[in-house]
Structures are given as C-alpha cells and as structure tokens.
Amino acid sequence: MSKANNTNGNTKTMEMPRADMGLSGDAVENVVSTLTQALADIQVLYVKTLNVHWNIVDPSFYGIHILLDEQYNALKADGDAVAERIRGYGVPVIGSMGEFLEQTRLKEKAGGQTVGIEALGELVADHETIIRQLRKDIDSCDEEYGDQGAADLLTGQLQKHQDMAWMLRSFLPKS
Ligand SMILES: [Fe+2]
C-alpha cells in the first residue's frame, strides 16, 4: 500500500485493486514469489550474457557475438514478460539490480576483462540451473497453487532456455 498527496495536500491511500482470478491469497503470494525469482534469474543472466557478448575473444568471435546479441535481447523480452505477468496479479514487481541479486539463484560474474570460449560453458551452466529450477516451479504452480497460466508461462521459458543452451553448446569443444 502506498500513499500520495492529492491536489489539496491531503494524504490519500493508493491501494492496488487485487485481481480475482479464482486463486487463494496464499496461491497468489506463492506464484508471485516463484515468478519474482524467475525474473531475477533472467535479469542476472541477461547481464551475464551481455558481459560475454562484449568481452569474448575467440577465432569464432563474430558468430558468438551475433548469437549473444540475439540471446540478450531474447532474455530482455522474457524478463519483461515475466515482470508484466506479476503485475497482472495486481502487485508491484521488483525493479532494481540490488533486488534482482537478492532473489536470483545465479552468481554474478565481474566484467572488466576479456574471456575465452569457456565463458560460453558458464552461460550454459546458468541456463541449465534455470531449466532445473523451472521444472520444479512448473509443477508447483500447476499442482500446488492451481495456476495453470503461470505454469504455462514458465513452460515457455523453459523451452527458450533449452534452445539458448543448445545454441551455446554448439560453440564448445567436444569433450
Ligand atoms: Fe552489441
């Protein structure tokens, strides 16, 4: 709940109308918490992907640079979609780097230096961390919280992370 001054200088309460979507209050709280962590993971991976896009040094630089351009733009759109879904429940959404870092399951990586092809392996590992987490979250949203819409959104996200990880793996040396 937030407060704002009206034109008379009096304080009035600005309360968001809660959406009535056939979900209990607890279910909404749990789904929003799940989506918030998913959003934080996307935002951190977005920045990590940009970091590699800028700092990669490799004989395949151009192809990697272009691929990562596509991927950070896709992640930006994905984060936007998740954030706006959270707003659809009638609650505010986190929006600062500090808040994303508090909520993410990923580890940040410093920039300021060039990186080699192994940096793509680190991005793959992050996508896989997200994919494993999303499998649990999809089940929880559907079976525990009864929110098929959230489960569907996260299923779409899972498929996108699988595709991005596959593209990245194609540049890694065969083990
Ligand atoms: Fe660029």
Coordinates of C-alpha atoms and ligand atoms in Angstrom, one line a residue:
M1 CA 0.0 0.0 0.0
S2 CA 1.4 3.4 -0.9
K3 CA 0.4 6.9 0.0
A4 CA 0.3 10.1 -2.2
N5 CA -0.7 13.7 -1.8
N6 CA -3.8 14.8 -3.6
T7 CA -4.2 18.4 -5.0
N8 CA -5.4 19.6 -1.6
G9 CA -2.2 18.5 0.0
N10 CA -4.1 15.8 1.9
T11 CA -2.7 12.3 2.1
K12 CA -4.8 9.6 0.4
T13 CA -4.2 5.9 0.3
M14 CA -3.4 4.4 -3.2
E15 CA -4.2 0.7 -2.9
M16 CA -4.0 -1.6 -5.9
P17 CA -7.2 -3.5 -6.6
R18 CA -6.4 -7.2 -6.1
A19 CA -7.2 -9.4 -9.1
D20 CA -9.8 -12.0 -8.6
M21 CA -8.7 -14.9 -10.7
G22 CA -10.0 -17.9 -8.8
L23 CA -6.8 -18.3 -6.7
S24 CA -6.5 -18.1 -3.0
G25 CA -4.4 -15.3 -1.4
D26 CA -1.7 -17.8 -0.5
A27 CA -1.6 -19.2 -4.0
V28 CA -1.1 -15.7 -5.5
E29 CA 1.6 -15.0 -2.9
N30 CA 3.4 -18.2 -3.8
V31 CA 3.1 -17.8 -7.5
V32 CA 4.3 -14.2 -7.4
S33 CA 7.3 -15.3 -5.3
T34 CA 8.0 -18.0 -7.8
L35 CA 7.8 -15.6 -10.7
T36 CA 9.9 -13.0 -8.9
Q37 CA 12.8 -15.4 -8.5
A38 CA 12.4 -16.5 -12.2
L39 CA 12.5 -12.8 -13.2
A40 CA 15.7 -12.2 -11.1
D41 CA 17.4 -15.2 -12.7
I42 CA 16.6 -13.9 -16.2
Q43 CA 17.8 -10.4 -15.4
V44 CA 21.1 -11.6 -14.0
L45 CA 21.6 -14.0 -17.0
Y46 CA 20.8 -11.1 -19.3
V47 CA 23.6 -9.0 -17.8
K48 CA 26.0 -12.0 -17.8
T49 CA 25.2 -12.7 -21.5
L50 CA 25.9 -9.0 -22.3
N51 CA 29.2 -9.3 -20.5
V52 CA 30.3 -12.2 -22.7
H53 CA 29.0 -10.5 -25.8
W54 CA 31.3 -7.6 -25.1
N55 CA 34.4 -9.4 -23.7
I56 CA 34.6 -12.6 -25.7
V57 CA 37.9 -13.2 -27.6
D58 CA 37.9 -16.2 -29.8
P59 CA 38.5 -17.2 -33.5
S60 CA 34.7 -17.6 -33.8
F61 CA 34.2 -14.1 -32.4
Y62 CA 31.7 -12.8 -34.9
G63 CA 29.3 -15.7 -34.8
I64 CA 29.4 -15.8 -31.0
H65 CA 29.0 -12.0 -30.8
I66 CA 25.9 -12.2 -33.0
L67 CA 24.4 -15.2 -31.2
L68 CA 24.8 -13.5 -27.8
D69 CA 23.2 -10.3 -29.2
E70 CA 20.1 -12.4 -30.1
Q71 CA 20.2 -14.1 -26.7
Y72 CA 20.4 -11.0 -24.5
N73 CA 17.6 -9.4 -26.5
A74 CA 15.5 -12.5 -26.0
L75 CA 16.3 -12.6 -22.3
K76 CA 15.3 -8.9 -22.1
A77 CA 11.9 -9.7 -23.6
D78 CA 11.5 -12.7 -21.4
G79 CA 12.2 -10.7 -18.2
D80 CA 9.7 -8.1 -19.4
A81 CA 7.0 -10.8 -20.0
V82 CA 7.5 -12.3 -16.5
A83 CA 7.5 -8.9 -14.8
E84 CA 4.3 -7.9 -16.6
R85 CA 2.7 -11.2 -15.6
I86 CA 3.5 -10.4 -12.0
R87 CA 1.8 -7.0 -12.4
G88 CA -1.2 -8.9 -13.8
Y89 CA -1.8 -10.3 -10.3
G90 CA -2.2 -6.7 -9.1
V91 CA 1.0 -6.5 -7.1
P92 CA 4.2 -4.4 -7.7
V93 CA 7.2 -6.0 -9.2
I94 CA 10.9 -5.6 -8.1
G95 CA 12.9 -3.5 -10.5
S96 CA 16.4 -2.8 -9.2
M97 CA 19.7 -4.6 -9.7
G98 CA 20.0 -5.0 -5.9
E99 CA 16.6 -6.7 -5.7
F100 CA 17.4 -9.0 -8.6
L101 CA 20.7 -10.0 -6.9
E102 CA 18.8 -10.7 -3.6
Q103 CA 16.3 -13.0 -5.4
T104 CA 18.5 -14.8 -8.0
R105 CA 19.8 -18.4 -7.8
L106 CA 22.7 -17.5 -10.1
K107 CA 26.1 -16.0 -9.2
E108 CA 27.1 -12.7 -10.7
K109 CA 30.4 -12.5 -12.7
A110 CA 32.6 -9.4 -12.8
G111 CA 33.4 -7.9 -16.2
G112 CA 36.4 -5.7 -16.9
Q113 CA 38.5 -8.4 -18.6
T114 CA 38.4 -10.4 -21.8
V115 CA 37.1 -14.0 -21.6
G116 CA 37.6 -17.1 -23.7
I117 CA 35.3 -19.8 -25.1
E118 CA 34.9 -21.3 -21.5
A119 CA 32.6 -18.3 -20.7
L120 CA 30.0 -19.9 -23.0
G121 CA 30.1 -23.0 -20.9
E122 CA 29.4 -20.9 -17.8
L123 CA 26.3 -19.4 -19.6
V124 CA 25.2 -22.9 -20.5
A125 CA 25.5 -23.9 -16.8
D126 CA 23.4 -20.9 -15.9
H127 CA 20.7 -21.8 -18.4
E128 CA 20.7 -25.4 -17.1
T129 CA 20.4 -24.2 -13.5
I130 CA 17.3 -22.2 -14.6
I131 CA 15.9 -25.1 -16.5
R132 CA 16.2 -27.4 -13.5
Q133 CA 14.6 -24.8 -11.2
L134 CA 11.8 -24.2 -13.7
R135 CA 10.8 -27.9 -13.8
K136 CA 10.1 -27.7 -10.1
D137 CA 8.4 -24.4 -10.4
I138 CA 6.1 -25.5 -13.2
D139 CA 4.9 -28.5 -11.1
S140 CA 4.4 -26.3 -8.0
C141 CA 2.4 -23.6 -10.0
D142 CA 0.2 -26.2 -11.6
E143 CA -0.3 -28.9 -8.9
E144 CA 0.2 -26.9 -5.6
Y145 CA -1.1 -23.4 -6.4
G146 CA -3.6 -24.4 -9.2
D147 CA -2.3 -21.7 -11.5
Q148 CA -2.1 -23.2 -15.0
G149 CA -1.4 -19.8 -16.6
A150 CA 1.8 -19.4 -14.5
A151 CA 2.8 -23.0 -15.3
D152 CA 2.3 -22.3 -19.0
L153 CA 4.4 -19.1 -18.9
L154 CA 7.2 -20.9 -17.1
T155 CA 7.0 -23.9 -19.6
G156 CA 7.5 -21.4 -22.4
Q157 CA 10.5 -20.0 -20.6
L158 CA 12.0 -23.5 -20.0
Q159 CA 11.8 -24.2 -23.8
K160 CA 13.6 -21.0 -24.6
H161 CA 16.4 -21.7 -22.1
Q162 CA 16.8 -25.2 -23.7
D163 CA 17.2 -23.6 -27.1
M164 CA 19.6 -21.0 -25.9
A165 CA 21.7 -23.6 -24.1
W166 CA 21.8 -25.8 -27.3
M167 CA 23.0 -22.8 -29.4
L168 CA 25.7 -22.0 -27.0
R169 CA 26.9 -25.6 -26.7
S170 CA 27.4 -25.8 -30.4
F171 CA 30.5 -23.5 -30.0
L172 CA 32.0 -25.5 -27.2
P173 CA 34.8 -28.0 -27.9
K174 CA 33.6 -31.6 -28.0
S175 CA 34.6 -33.5 -24.8
Ligands
FE1 FE 26.3 -5.4 -29.2

